[in-house]
mmCIF file of C-alpha atoms and ligand atoms in Angstrom:
data_model
loop_
_atom_site.group_PDB
_atom_site.id
_atom_site.type_symbol
_atom_site.label_atom_id
_atom_site.label_comp_id
_atom_site.label_asym_id
_atom_site.label_seq_id
_atom_site.Cartn_x
_atom_site.Cartn_y
_atom_site.Cartn_z
ATOM 1 C CA MET A 1 2.134 4.557 -104.728
ATOM 2 C CA ASN A 2 2.510 1.043 -102.983
ATOM 3 C CA LYS A 3 4.690 2.784 -99.505
ATOM 4 C CA LYS A 4 2.741 3.155 -96.730
ATOM 5 C CA SER A 5 2.746 6.856 -95.503
ATOM 6 C CA VAL A 6 2.566 9.271 -92.122
ATOM 7 C CA LYS A 7 -0.971 9.063 -92.814
ATOM 8 C CA ASP A 8 -1.389 5.559 -93.457
ATOM 9 C CA ILE A 9 -0.262 5.067 -89.633
ATOM 10 C CA ASP A 10 -0.917 6.056 -85.997
ATOM 11 C CA VAL A 11 1.759 8.898 -84.810
ATOM 12 C CA THR A 12 0.235 10.149 -81.804
ATOM 13 C CA GLY A 13 3.247 10.094 -78.566
ATOM 14 C CA LYS A 14 5.064 8.281 -80.622
ATOM 15 C CA THR A 15 9.264 9.226 -81.670
ATOM 16 C CA CYS A 16 9.249 9.294 -85.050
ATOM 17 C CA LEU A 17 13.071 9.990 -86.389
ATOM 18 C CA VAL A 18 12.827 11.719 -89.929
ATOM 19 C CA ARG A 19 15.250 12.231 -92.051
ATOM 20 C CA VAL A 20 14.426 15.444 -94.067
ATOM 21 C CA ASP A 21 16.822 17.737 -96.772
ATOM 22 C CA PHE A 22 17.772 20.753 -94.691
ATOM 23 C CA ASN A 23 20.931 20.361 -97.529
ATOM 24 C CA VAL A 24 20.521 23.961 -97.938
ATOM 25 C CA PRO A 25 23.219 26.954 -99.258
ATOM 26 C CA ILE A 26 24.369 28.705 -96.190
ATOM 27 C CA LYS A 27 26.385 32.083 -96.097
ATOM 28 C CA ASP A 28 27.966 33.312 -92.867
ATOM 29 C CA GLY A 29 25.565 32.010 -90.911
ATOM 30 C CA VAL A 30 22.378 33.203 -93.382
ATOM 31 C CA ILE A 31 20.425 30.275 -94.889
ATOM 32 C CA THR A 32 20.494 31.918 -98.994
ATOM 33 C CA ASP A 33 17.934 29.717 -100.045
ATOM 34 C CA THR A 34 14.927 28.133 -98.025
ATOM 35 C CA THR A 35 13.480 26.330 -100.513
ATOM 36 C CA ARG A 36 14.154 22.772 -98.950
ATOM 37 C CA ILE A 37 13.078 24.247 -95.877
ATOM 38 C CA GLU A 38 9.935 25.014 -96.554
ATOM 39 C CA GLY A 39 9.221 21.333 -98.667
ATOM 40 C CA ALA A 40 9.738 19.771 -95.318
ATOM 41 C CA ILE A 41 7.332 21.423 -93.291
ATOM 42 C CA PRO A 42 4.034 19.950 -94.457
ATOM 43 C CA THR A 43 5.143 16.252 -92.292
ATOM 44 C CA ILE A 44 7.048 18.214 -90.051
ATOM 45 C CA LYS A 45 3.463 20.339 -89.108
ATOM 46 C CA TYR A 46 1.510 17.517 -89.900
ATOM 47 C CA LEU A 47 3.291 14.895 -86.976
ATOM 48 C CA VAL A 48 3.528 18.711 -84.512
ATOM 49 C CA ASP A 49 0.034 18.618 -85.407
ATOM 50 C CA LYS A 50 -1.148 14.890 -84.329
ATOM 51 C CA GLY A 51 1.048 14.859 -81.311
ATOM 52 C CA ALA A 52 4.245 12.830 -82.133
ATOM 53 C CA LYS A 53 7.784 13.592 -81.069
ATOM 54 C CA VAL A 54 9.815 15.094 -83.634
ATOM 55 C CA VAL A 55 13.214 14.212 -83.931
ATOM 56 C CA LEU A 56 14.566 15.970 -87.495
ATOM 57 C CA CYS A 57 18.069 14.585 -89.146
ATOM 58 C CA SER A 58 19.678 16.107 -91.878
ATOM 59 C CA HIS A 59 23.095 16.027 -93.845
ATOM 60 C CA LEU A 60 24.099 19.750 -94.572
ATOM 61 C CA GLY A 61 27.371 20.068 -97.351
ATOM 62 C CA ARG A 62 30.355 17.737 -97.190
ATOM 63 C CA PRO A 63 32.273 17.414 -94.012
ATOM 64 C CA LYS A 64 33.647 14.271 -95.366
ATOM 65 C CA GLY A 65 33.205 13.014 -91.141
ATOM 66 C CA GLU A 66 34.318 15.396 -89.472
ATOM 67 C CA PHE A 67 32.920 18.267 -87.128
ATOM 68 C CA ASN A 68 33.130 21.409 -89.263
ATOM 69 C CA LEU A 69 31.323 24.688 -87.889
ATOM 70 C CA LYS A 70 30.696 25.950 -91.615
ATOM 71 C CA TYR A 71 28.519 22.925 -91.956
ATOM 72 C CA THR A 72 26.381 22.681 -88.448
ATOM 73 C CA LEU A 73 23.031 23.038 -88.459
ATOM 74 C CA LYS A 74 21.858 24.968 -85.744
ATOM 75 C CA PRO A 75 20.996 28.088 -87.934
ATOM 76 C CA ILE A 76 18.279 25.947 -89.410
ATOM 77 C CA SER A 77 16.215 24.767 -85.873
ATOM 78 C CA ASP A 78 16.151 29.166 -85.946
ATOM 79 C CA LYS A 79 14.893 29.404 -89.219
ATOM 80 C CA LEU A 80 12.639 25.785 -88.061
ATOM 81 C CA SER A 81 11.043 28.056 -85.272
ATOM 82 C CA GLU A 82 10.325 30.817 -86.837
ATOM 83 C CA TYR A 83 7.986 28.573 -89.758
ATOM 84 C CA LEU A 84 6.675 26.336 -87.121
ATOM 85 C CA GLY A 85 6.043 29.495 -84.461
ATOM 86 C CA LYS A 86 7.507 27.589 -81.915
ATOM 87 C CA THR A 87 10.755 26.746 -80.021
ATOM 88 C CA VAL A 88 12.680 23.708 -82.499
ATOM 89 C CA LYS A 89 15.248 22.860 -79.947
ATOM 90 C CA PHE A 90 18.893 21.532 -80.961
ATOM 91 C CA SER A 91 21.332 19.033 -80.268
ATOM 92 C CA SER A 92 24.734 19.590 -80.814
ATOM 93 C CA ASP A 93 25.558 15.735 -81.207
ATOM 94 C CA VAL A 94 23.722 13.015 -83.477
ATOM 95 C CA ILE A 95 24.577 9.984 -80.965
ATOM 96 C CA GLY A 96 25.746 11.352 -77.945
ATOM 97 C CA ALA A 97 24.742 12.318 -74.579
ATOM 98 C CA GLU A 98 23.226 15.538 -75.371
ATOM 99 C CA ALA A 99 20.711 13.818 -78.587
ATOM 100 C CA LYS A 100 20.015 11.061 -75.884
ATOM 101 C CA LYS A 101 18.725 12.953 -72.999
ATOM 102 C CA ALA A 102 16.974 15.534 -75.817
ATOM 103 C CA LYS A 103 15.165 12.589 -77.243
ATOM 104 C CA ALA A 104 14.244 11.203 -74.239
ATOM 105 C CA GLU A 105 12.353 14.941 -72.497
ATOM 106 C CA LEU A 106 10.302 15.144 -75.978
ATOM 107 C CA LYS A 107 6.977 15.704 -75.012
ATOM 108 C CA ASN A 108 4.073 15.300 -77.216
ATOM 109 C CA GLY A 109 4.646 17.860 -80.573
ATOM 110 C CA ASP A 110 8.299 18.863 -79.707
ATOM 111 C CA VAL A 111 10.929 19.082 -82.424
ATOM 112 C CA LEU A 112 14.512 18.629 -81.693
ATOM 113 C CA LEU A 113 16.942 18.676 -84.541
ATOM 114 C CA LEU A 114 19.885 16.546 -84.571
ATOM 115 C CA GLU A 115 23.423 18.155 -85.953
ATOM 116 C CA ASN A 116 24.475 17.354 -89.478
ATOM 117 C CA LEU A 117 24.790 13.357 -90.207
ATOM 118 C CA ARG A 118 27.800 13.714 -92.083
ATOM 119 C CA PHE A 119 29.691 14.498 -89.317
ATOM 120 C CA HIS A 120 30.009 10.685 -88.515
ATOM 121 C CA LYS A 121 31.638 9.156 -91.757
ATOM 122 C CA GLU A 122 29.166 5.854 -90.769
ATOM 123 C CA GLU A 123 25.935 8.178 -91.627
ATOM 124 C CA GLU A 124 27.806 7.260 -95.751
ATOM 125 C CA GLY A 125 28.586 3.950 -94.593
ATOM 126 C CA ASN A 126 25.237 3.107 -93.590
ATOM 127 C CA ASP A 127 27.311 1.670 -90.021
ATOM 128 C CA LYS A 128 25.530 -0.910 -88.497
ATOM 129 C CA GLU A 129 26.066 0.475 -85.199
ATOM 130 C CA PHE A 130 25.301 3.410 -85.940
ATOM 131 C CA CYS A 131 21.776 2.982 -87.683
ATOM 132 C CA LYS A 132 21.478 1.140 -84.300
ATOM 133 C CA ALA A 133 22.666 4.302 -81.723
ATOM 134 C CA LEU A 134 20.632 6.955 -84.680
ATOM 135 C CA SER A 135 17.145 4.148 -83.540
ATOM 136 C CA GLU A 136 17.803 4.461 -80.121
ATOM 137 C CA GLY A 137 14.145 5.400 -78.911
ATOM 138 C CA ILE A 138 12.282 6.001 -82.029
ATOM 139 C CA ASP A 139 9.335 4.767 -82.849
ATOM 140 C CA VAL A 140 8.503 5.055 -86.623
ATOM 141 C CA TYR A 141 10.532 5.782 -89.572
ATOM 142 C CA VAL A 142 9.506 8.875 -91.322
ATOM 143 C CA ASN A 143 11.579 9.627 -94.741
ATOM 144 C CA ASP A 144 11.043 13.107 -96.197
ATOM 145 C CA ALA A 145 14.578 13.595 -98.233
ATOM 146 C CA PHE A 146 13.770 12.023 -101.862
ATOM 147 C CA GLY A 147 17.250 14.522 -102.980
ATOM 148 C CA THR A 148 19.644 11.819 -101.280
ATOM 149 C CA ALA A 149 16.400 8.451 -101.479
ATOM 150 C CA HIS A 150 19.325 7.375 -104.399
ATOM 151 C CA ARG A 151 21.663 6.515 -101.456
ATOM 152 C CA ALA A 152 22.073 3.085 -98.843
ATOM 153 C CA HIS A 153 23.051 5.930 -95.947
ATOM 154 C CA ALA A 154 22.201 5.324 -92.628
ATOM 155 C CA SER A 155 19.754 7.974 -92.573
ATOM 156 C CA THR A 156 17.838 7.433 -95.898
ATOM 157 C CA ALA A 157 17.895 3.318 -95.136
ATOM 158 C CA GLY A 158 20.161 1.652 -92.774
ATOM 159 C CA VAL A 159 17.539 2.342 -90.277
ATOM 160 C CA ALA A 160 14.518 0.626 -91.751
ATOM 161 C CA GLN A 161 16.502 -1.883 -93.641
ATOM 162 C CA TYR A 162 18.576 -3.389 -91.205
ATOM 163 C CA GLY A 163 15.169 -3.731 -88.734
ATOM 164 C CA PHE A 164 16.050 -1.661 -85.982
ATOM 165 C CA VAL A 165 13.257 0.821 -86.904
ATOM 166 C CA LYS A 166 10.035 -1.219 -88.044
ATOM 167 C CA THR A 167 7.697 0.910 -88.657
ATOM 168 C CA ALA A 168 9.219 2.980 -91.838
ATOM 169 C CA VAL A 169 6.680 4.989 -93.902
ATOM 170 C CA ALA A 170 6.946 8.263 -96.281
ATOM 171 C CA GLY A 171 6.367 11.813 -95.696
ATOM 172 C CA PHE A 172 4.578 14.024 -97.882
ATOM 173 C CA LEU A 173 7.391 15.298 -100.100
ATOM 174 C CA ILE A 174 8.520 11.423 -101.090
ATOM 175 C CA GLU A 175 5.006 10.737 -101.374
ATOM 176 C CA LYS A 176 4.450 13.446 -103.778
ATOM 177 C CA GLU A 177 7.668 12.090 -106.337
ATOM 178 C CA LEU A 178 6.717 9.164 -106.101
ATOM 179 C CA SER A 179 2.236 9.279 -106.944
ATOM 180 C CA VAL A 180 3.789 11.912 -109.612
ATOM 181 C CA MET A 181 6.606 10.589 -111.318
ATOM 182 C CA GLY A 182 5.092 6.790 -110.836
ATOM 183 C CA GLY A 183 2.670 7.853 -112.204
ATOM 184 C CA ALA A 184 3.890 9.174 -115.359
ATOM 185 C CA LEU A 185 6.146 6.412 -115.861
ATOM 186 C CA GLU A 186 3.115 3.574 -115.191
ATOM 187 C CA ASN A 187 0.132 4.947 -116.041
ATOM 188 C CA PRO A 188 0.925 8.185 -118.333
ATOM 189 C CA LYS A 189 -1.576 10.317 -120.162
ATOM 190 C CA ARG A 190 -0.383 9.926 -123.501
ATOM 191 C CA PRO A 191 1.285 11.280 -126.079
ATOM 192 C CA PHE A 192 3.481 11.410 -123.236
ATOM 193 C CA VAL A 193 7.175 13.369 -124.429
ATOM 194 C CA ALA A 194 10.391 13.129 -122.296
ATOM 195 C CA ILE A 195 12.307 15.560 -122.994
ATOM 196 C CA LEU A 196 16.542 15.114 -122.037
ATOM 197 C CA GLY A 197 19.378 17.466 -122.212
ATOM 198 C CA GLY A 198 23.053 17.951 -120.688
ATOM 199 C CA ALA A 199 26.666 17.483 -120.830
ATOM 200 C CA LYS A 200 26.422 13.532 -121.383
ATOM 201 C CA VAL A 201 24.738 10.519 -122.744
ATOM 202 C CA SER A 202 27.186 7.916 -120.548
ATOM 203 C CA ASP A 203 24.840 9.189 -117.637
ATOM 204 C CA LYS A 204 21.593 8.885 -118.683
ATOM 205 C CA ILE A 205 21.919 5.404 -120.761
ATOM 206 C CA GLY A 206 19.612 3.871 -118.383
ATOM 207 C CA VAL A 207 17.381 6.468 -118.214
ATOM 208 C CA ILE A 208 16.577 6.032 -122.255
ATOM 209 C CA ASN A 209 16.952 2.907 -122.205
ATOM 210 C CA ASN A 210 13.288 2.688 -119.745
ATOM 211 C CA LEU A 211 11.862 5.826 -121.696
ATOM 212 C CA LEU A 212 12.059 3.933 -124.608
ATOM 213 C CA GLU A 213 9.979 1.806 -123.292
ATOM 214 C CA LYS A 214 7.773 3.794 -122.132
ATOM 215 C CA VAL A 215 7.070 7.169 -124.367
ATOM 216 C CA ASP A 216 5.326 8.480 -127.346
ATOM 217 C CA THR A 217 8.008 11.254 -128.001
ATOM 218 C CA LEU A 218 11.886 10.935 -126.955
ATOM 219 C CA ILE A 219 13.722 14.862 -127.161
ATOM 220 C CA ILE A 220 17.644 15.035 -127.116
ATOM 221 C CA GLY A 221 19.038 18.089 -126.788
ATOM 222 C CA GLY A 222 22.692 19.621 -125.101
ATOM 223 C CA ALA A 223 25.273 18.930 -125.767
ATOM 224 C CA MET A 224 24.240 15.175 -125.617
ATOM 225 C CA ALA A 225 22.455 15.445 -128.788
ATOM 226 C CA TYR A 226 25.820 15.294 -130.483
ATOM 227 C CA THR A 227 26.698 11.831 -129.938
ATOM 228 C CA PHE A 228 23.620 10.779 -131.866
ATOM 229 C CA LEU A 229 23.864 13.016 -134.922
ATOM 230 C CA LYS A 230 27.446 11.546 -135.468
ATOM 231 C CA ALA A 231 25.449 8.023 -135.343
ATOM 232 C CA GLN A 232 23.551 9.795 -138.144
ATOM 233 C CA GLY A 233 26.870 10.107 -140.273
ATOM 234 C CA LYS A 234 26.515 13.793 -139.289
ATOM 235 C CA ASN A 235 29.839 16.569 -138.551
ATOM 236 C CA VAL A 236 29.948 17.637 -135.338
ATOM 237 C CA GLY A 237 32.934 19.816 -135.638
ATOM 238 C CA ALA A 238 34.488 20.785 -131.832
ATOM 239 C CA SER A 239 30.897 19.814 -130.241
ATOM 240 C CA LEU A 240 31.144 18.189 -126.972
ATOM 241 C CA CYS A 241 30.572 14.292 -128.510
ATOM 242 C CA GLU A 242 31.175 11.232 -126.798
ATOM 243 C CA ASN A 243 32.715 8.909 -129.223
ATOM 244 C CA ASP A 244 32.974 5.482 -127.598
ATOM 245 C CA LYS A 245 29.458 6.339 -127.075
ATOM 246 C CA VAL A 246 28.297 6.465 -130.840
ATOM 247 C CA GLU A 247 27.548 2.817 -131.612
ATOM 248 C CA LEU A 248 25.390 2.529 -128.518
ATOM 249 C CA ALA A 249 23.615 5.831 -129.317
ATOM 250 C CA THR A 250 23.217 3.866 -132.851
ATOM 251 C CA GLU A 251 22.098 0.954 -130.986
ATOM 252 C CA LEU A 252 19.525 3.529 -129.115
ATOM 253 C CA ILE A 253 18.428 4.796 -132.281
ATOM 254 C CA ASN A 254 17.108 1.702 -133.630
ATOM 255 C CA LYS A 255 15.204 0.392 -130.630
ATOM 256 C CA ALA A 256 13.221 3.685 -131.056
ATOM 257 C CA LYS A 257 12.633 2.783 -134.117
ATOM 258 C CA ILE A 258 11.290 -0.705 -133.230
ATOM 259 C CA LYS A 259 8.995 0.565 -130.092
ATOM 260 C CA LYS A 260 7.911 3.027 -132.696
ATOM 261 C CA VAL A 261 8.746 6.068 -130.442
ATOM 262 C CA ASN A 262 9.024 9.549 -132.133
ATOM 263 C CA PHE A 263 12.983 10.081 -131.406
ATOM 264 C CA LEU A 264 13.325 13.920 -132.786
ATOM 265 C CA LEU A 265 17.024 15.759 -132.580
ATOM 266 C CA PRO A 266 18.506 18.609 -133.117
ATOM 267 C CA LEU A 267 17.441 20.072 -136.604
ATOM 268 C CA ASP A 268 19.955 23.288 -136.441
ATOM 269 C CA ASN A 269 22.162 24.164 -133.622
ATOM 270 C CA LYS A 270 23.964 27.699 -132.862
ATOM 271 C CA ILE A 271 27.461 27.122 -132.928
ATOM 272 C CA ALA A 272 30.403 29.057 -131.395
ATOM 273 C CA ASP A 273 34.374 29.134 -132.648
ATOM 274 C CA ALA A 274 35.035 28.534 -128.753
ATOM 275 C CA PHE A 275 33.367 27.648 -125.425
ATOM 276 C CA SER A 276 33.029 31.201 -125.059
ATOM 277 C CA ASN A 277 29.553 33.858 -124.199
ATOM 278 C CA ASP A 278 31.345 35.947 -126.651
ATOM 279 C CA ALA A 279 32.997 33.846 -128.781
ATOM 280 C CA ASN A 280 32.024 34.261 -132.378
ATOM 281 C CA GLN A 281 28.738 32.055 -133.448
ATOM 282 C CA LYS A 282 26.165 31.326 -136.117
ATOM 283 C CA THR A 283 22.893 29.031 -136.783
ATOM 284 C CA VAL A 284 24.352 26.100 -138.646
ATOM 285 C CA GLU A 285 21.498 23.770 -140.257
ATOM 286 C CA GLY A 286 22.708 19.429 -140.633
ATOM 287 C CA ASN A 287 27.204 19.812 -140.254
ATOM 288 C CA ILE A 288 28.518 21.561 -138.227
ATOM 289 C CA PRO A 289 31.790 22.952 -140.011
ATOM 290 C CA ASP A 290 35.353 21.366 -138.223
ATOM 291 C CA GLY A 291 36.790 23.791 -135.864
ATOM 292 C CA TRP A 292 32.926 24.978 -134.459
ATOM 293 C CA GLN A 293 30.830 23.616 -131.692
ATOM 294 C CA GLY A 294 27.042 23.428 -130.988
ATOM 295 C CA LEU A 295 26.383 25.344 -127.420
ATOM 296 C CA ASP A 296 22.740 25.470 -127.878
ATOM 297 C CA ILE A 297 19.871 24.217 -130.285
ATOM 298 C CA GLY A 298 18.656 26.561 -133.396
ATOM 299 C CA PRO A 299 15.019 28.105 -134.348
ATOM 300 C CA LYS A 300 14.052 25.011 -136.282
ATOM 301 C CA THR A 301 14.754 22.742 -133.545
ATOM 302 C CA ILE A 302 13.017 24.928 -130.637
ATOM 303 C CA ALA A 303 9.478 25.358 -133.196
ATOM 304 C CA ALA A 304 9.577 20.902 -133.568
ATOM 305 C CA PHE A 305 10.708 20.799 -130.164
ATOM 306 C CA THR A 306 7.509 23.219 -129.526
ATOM 307 C CA GLU A 307 5.236 21.679 -131.675
ATOM 308 C CA ALA A 308 5.609 17.923 -129.846
ATOM 309 C CA ILE A 309 5.121 19.746 -126.705
ATOM 310 C CA LYS A 310 2.177 21.788 -127.104
ATOM 311 C CA ASP A 311 0.750 18.450 -128.095
ATOM 312 C CA ALA A 312 1.579 16.777 -125.691
ATOM 313 C CA LYS A 313 -0.477 15.210 -122.088
ATOM 314 C CA THR A 314 2.592 14.218 -120.268
ATOM 315 C CA VAL A 315 5.819 15.603 -120.210
ATOM 316 C CA ILE A 316 8.953 14.855 -118.542
ATOM 317 C CA TRP A 317 12.137 17.383 -118.824
ATOM 318 C CA ASN A 318 15.269 16.667 -117.340
ATOM 319 C CA GLY A 319 18.799 18.114 -118.601
ATOM 320 C CA PRO A 320 19.317 22.140 -121.053
ATOM 321 C CA MET A 321 19.422 22.020 -124.343
ATOM 322 C CA GLY A 322 22.618 23.934 -124.189
ATOM 323 C CA VAL A 323 25.185 25.825 -122.485
ATOM 324 C CA PHE A 324 22.115 27.423 -121.021
ATOM 325 C CA GLU A 325 25.144 29.386 -118.536
ATOM 326 C CA PHE A 326 26.210 31.554 -121.275
ATOM 327 C CA GLU A 327 23.075 34.151 -122.284
ATOM 328 C CA ASN A 328 23.995 33.763 -125.667
ATOM 329 C CA PHE A 329 23.018 29.550 -125.680
ATOM 330 C CA ALA A 330 20.381 29.867 -122.869
ATOM 331 C CA THR A 331 17.801 30.461 -125.864
ATOM 332 C CA GLY A 332 16.842 26.492 -126.510
ATOM 333 C CA THR A 333 16.714 26.118 -122.572
ATOM 334 C CA LYS A 334 14.168 28.914 -121.626
ATOM 335 C CA ALA A 335 12.338 28.157 -124.300
ATOM 336 C CA VAL A 336 11.575 24.398 -123.848
ATOM 337 C CA ALA A 337 11.171 26.241 -120.276
ATOM 338 C CA GLU A 338 8.232 28.064 -121.717
ATOM 339 C CA ALA A 339 6.692 25.493 -123.752
ATOM 340 C CA LEU A 340 6.223 23.545 -120.238
ATOM 341 C CA SER A 341 4.910 26.422 -118.886
ATOM 342 C CA LYS A 342 2.062 27.511 -121.531
ATOM 343 C CA THR A 343 1.073 23.601 -122.167
ATOM 344 C CA LYS A 344 -2.592 21.706 -120.082
ATOM 345 C CA ALA A 345 -0.044 18.381 -119.619
ATOM 346 C CA THR A 346 1.665 16.963 -116.723
ATOM 347 C CA THR A 347 4.762 18.572 -116.629
ATOM 348 C CA ILE A 348 7.053 17.096 -114.599
ATOM 349 C CA ILE A 349 11.046 18.292 -114.494
ATOM 350 C CA GLY A 350 13.470 16.218 -112.525
ATOM 351 C CA GLY A 351 15.659 18.258 -110.881
ATOM 352 C CA GLY A 352 19.068 19.616 -111.477
ATOM 353 C CA ASP A 353 19.645 22.479 -114.132
ATOM 354 C CA SER A 354 15.897 22.315 -115.366
ATOM 355 C CA ALA A 355 14.695 22.759 -111.961
ATOM 356 C CA ALA A 356 16.644 25.588 -111.547
ATOM 357 C CA ALA A 357 15.646 27.145 -115.763
ATOM 358 C CA VAL A 358 12.445 26.934 -114.206
ATOM 359 C CA THR A 359 12.433 28.645 -111.113
ATOM 360 C CA GLN A 360 14.759 31.674 -112.730
ATOM 361 C CA LEU A 361 12.513 32.104 -115.562
ATOM 362 C CA GLY A 362 9.648 32.366 -112.808
ATOM 363 C CA TYR A 363 7.675 29.323 -114.079
ATOM 364 C CA ALA A 364 7.908 27.283 -111.022
ATOM 365 C CA ASP A 365 4.262 27.478 -110.563
ATOM 366 C CA LYS A 366 2.666 26.862 -113.889
ATOM 367 C CA MET A 367 4.624 23.493 -113.527
ATOM 368 C CA THR A 368 2.821 20.096 -111.916
ATOM 369 C CA HIS A 369 6.020 18.813 -110.426
ATOM 370 C CA ILE A 370 9.380 20.519 -109.844
ATOM 371 C CA SER A 371 10.936 16.743 -108.069
ATOM 372 C CA THR A 372 13.311 17.663 -105.231
ATOM 373 C CA GLY A 373 16.108 15.408 -106.745
ATOM 374 C CA GLY A 374 18.135 15.764 -109.355
ATOM 375 C CA GLY A 375 20.199 12.123 -108.679
ATOM 376 C CA ALA A 376 16.913 10.666 -107.581
ATOM 377 C CA SER A 377 14.764 11.717 -109.977
ATOM 378 C CA LEU A 378 16.909 10.090 -112.768
ATOM 379 C CA GLU A 379 17.292 6.975 -111.384
ATOM 380 C CA PHE A 380 14.187 7.012 -110.847
ATOM 381 C CA LEU A 381 13.001 7.790 -113.835
ATOM 382 C CA GLU A 382 15.729 4.929 -115.131
ATOM 383 C CA GLY A 383 13.553 2.452 -113.235
ATOM 384 C CA LEU A 384 15.609 1.331 -110.373
ATOM 385 C CA GLU A 385 14.516 0.963 -106.628
ATOM 386 C CA LEU A 386 15.355 3.813 -104.229
ATOM 387 C CA PRO A 387 16.784 1.981 -101.369
ATOM 388 C CA GLY A 388 15.146 5.372 -99.475
ATOM 389 C CA VAL A 389 11.927 3.775 -100.378
ATOM 390 C CA ALA A 390 12.959 0.314 -100.681
ATOM 391 C CA CYS A 391 13.389 0.045 -96.799
ATOM 392 C CA LEU A 392 9.867 1.817 -95.688
ATOM 393 C CA ASN A 393 6.505 0.064 -95.450
ATOM 394 C CA GLU A 394 4.516 -1.883 -98.358
ATOM 395 C CA LYS A 395 0.864 -0.732 -98.032
HETATM 396 P P1 AMP B 1 24.142 17.477 -117.296
HETATM 397 O O1 AMP B 1 24.243 17.430 -115.398
HETATM 398 O O2 AMP B 1 24.238 16.098 -117.786
HETATM 399 O O3 AMP B 1 22.430 17.441 -116.783
HETATM 400 O O4 AMP B 1 24.504 18.727 -117.905
HETATM 401 C C1 AMP B 1 24.038 20.430 -117.785
HETATM 402 C C2 AMP B 1 25.470 20.906 -118.078
HETATM 403 O O5 AMP B 1 25.223 20.317 -119.834
HETATM 404 C C3 AMP B 1 25.625 22.533 -118.208
HETATM 405 O O6 AMP B 1 26.863 22.977 -116.572
HETATM 406 C C4 AMP B 1 24.967 22.327 -119.105
HETATM 407 O O7 AMP B 1 25.959 23.825 -119.888
HETATM 408 C C5 AMP B 1 26.120 21.408 -119.969
HETATM 409 N N1 AMP B 1 25.871 21.368 -121.960
HETATM 410 C C6 AMP B 1 24.656 21.537 -122.174
HETATM 411 N N2 AMP B 1 24.774 22.015 -123.843
HETATM 412 C C7 AMP B 1 25.700 21.798 -124.028
HETATM 413 C C8 AMP B 1 26.869 22.095 -125.551
HETATM 414 N N3 AMP B 1 25.743 21.818 -126.670
HETATM 415 N N4 AMP B 1 28.137 22.229 -125.155
HETATM 416 C C9 AMP B 1 28.246 22.090 -123.608
HETATM 417 N N5 AMP B 1 28.336 21.923 -122.926
HETATM 418 C C10 AMP B 1 26.705 21.627 -122.747
#
């Protein structure tokens, strides 16, 4: 990683504004999944142990620039106090008098959590004055929220971008995301296999284009595959298919040939006569009959994909192989997750549905890395520079 991390600077006695991702599910004031909070602990603990004054900030949900009790971060400060074994102070405003006073009163090793950044519309608007206010009294900016690193918001980029805080570094979570995913893209152990699935080709054109420059094998499953199968002249029946992207799919298939990338598409599909778990269903090879839609990959495809994964040294996976929300069409997604759990390859799960599938199936600890950002990891795989990373100091 060519960006500085908290370990590269002196933080003792410094007031550090740490952008974390505390966008956790909360029901009736109770946090129902603490994964993201736990993910932020190593950076916070490190700063506390080094005697920094820690000011945490995050968004939660989509309060649309207004105060909304439903989205208060207060329950998180209580949870954090438990994890850290010390009281985490809470400021019920972000840039107001209370926050200013609380920041000024911090002693070395203290932790303060500011209220939800998105109670201010200026946060997402990356408003300069808001950035300035957020930076008041701050010596060091630490970004540890990979999930929002693809956004140029005040707290994810602005405070450093506008130069209000000169020292800007990555926390451990972002550092790991960049080193594992960046390492795989720049210097992969080969064979390097990428598996892409999910609903739409249009969402992943940039990713496919970039990965075709890097991988040895590109596997396409999920609804995305039908646009490619149509480009190959197959009948896809009533499957989800982006007709306006068929030409592009042909170009991508040709690019794979030129780049000598092994391009794997489904050989057979589990199809249904309606979009429902209980619809009539069967498995077909080749063409999908009219009135039927492909909702999962079939057994021959699972075998072929599993074989490619077995031989890989690096695997990146983003997107389900079928409508995994329906039990009857989750087989392909489960099989890919299982194949990844068995390989010795470096395995990287690109957030979102694939991360959820791997976790639900109990394979999370078998993976090298599960990205904490669906959108951010896609943009990273696309080769784009993330604003939340671009604003950090170079090594
Ligand atoms: P994405 O957000 O692009 O990764 O897409 C995830 C969604 O794609 C999931 O909700 C899946 O149900 C859906 N999906 C995957 N395969 C299919 C398919 N064959 N037909 C319809 N939807 C699919």
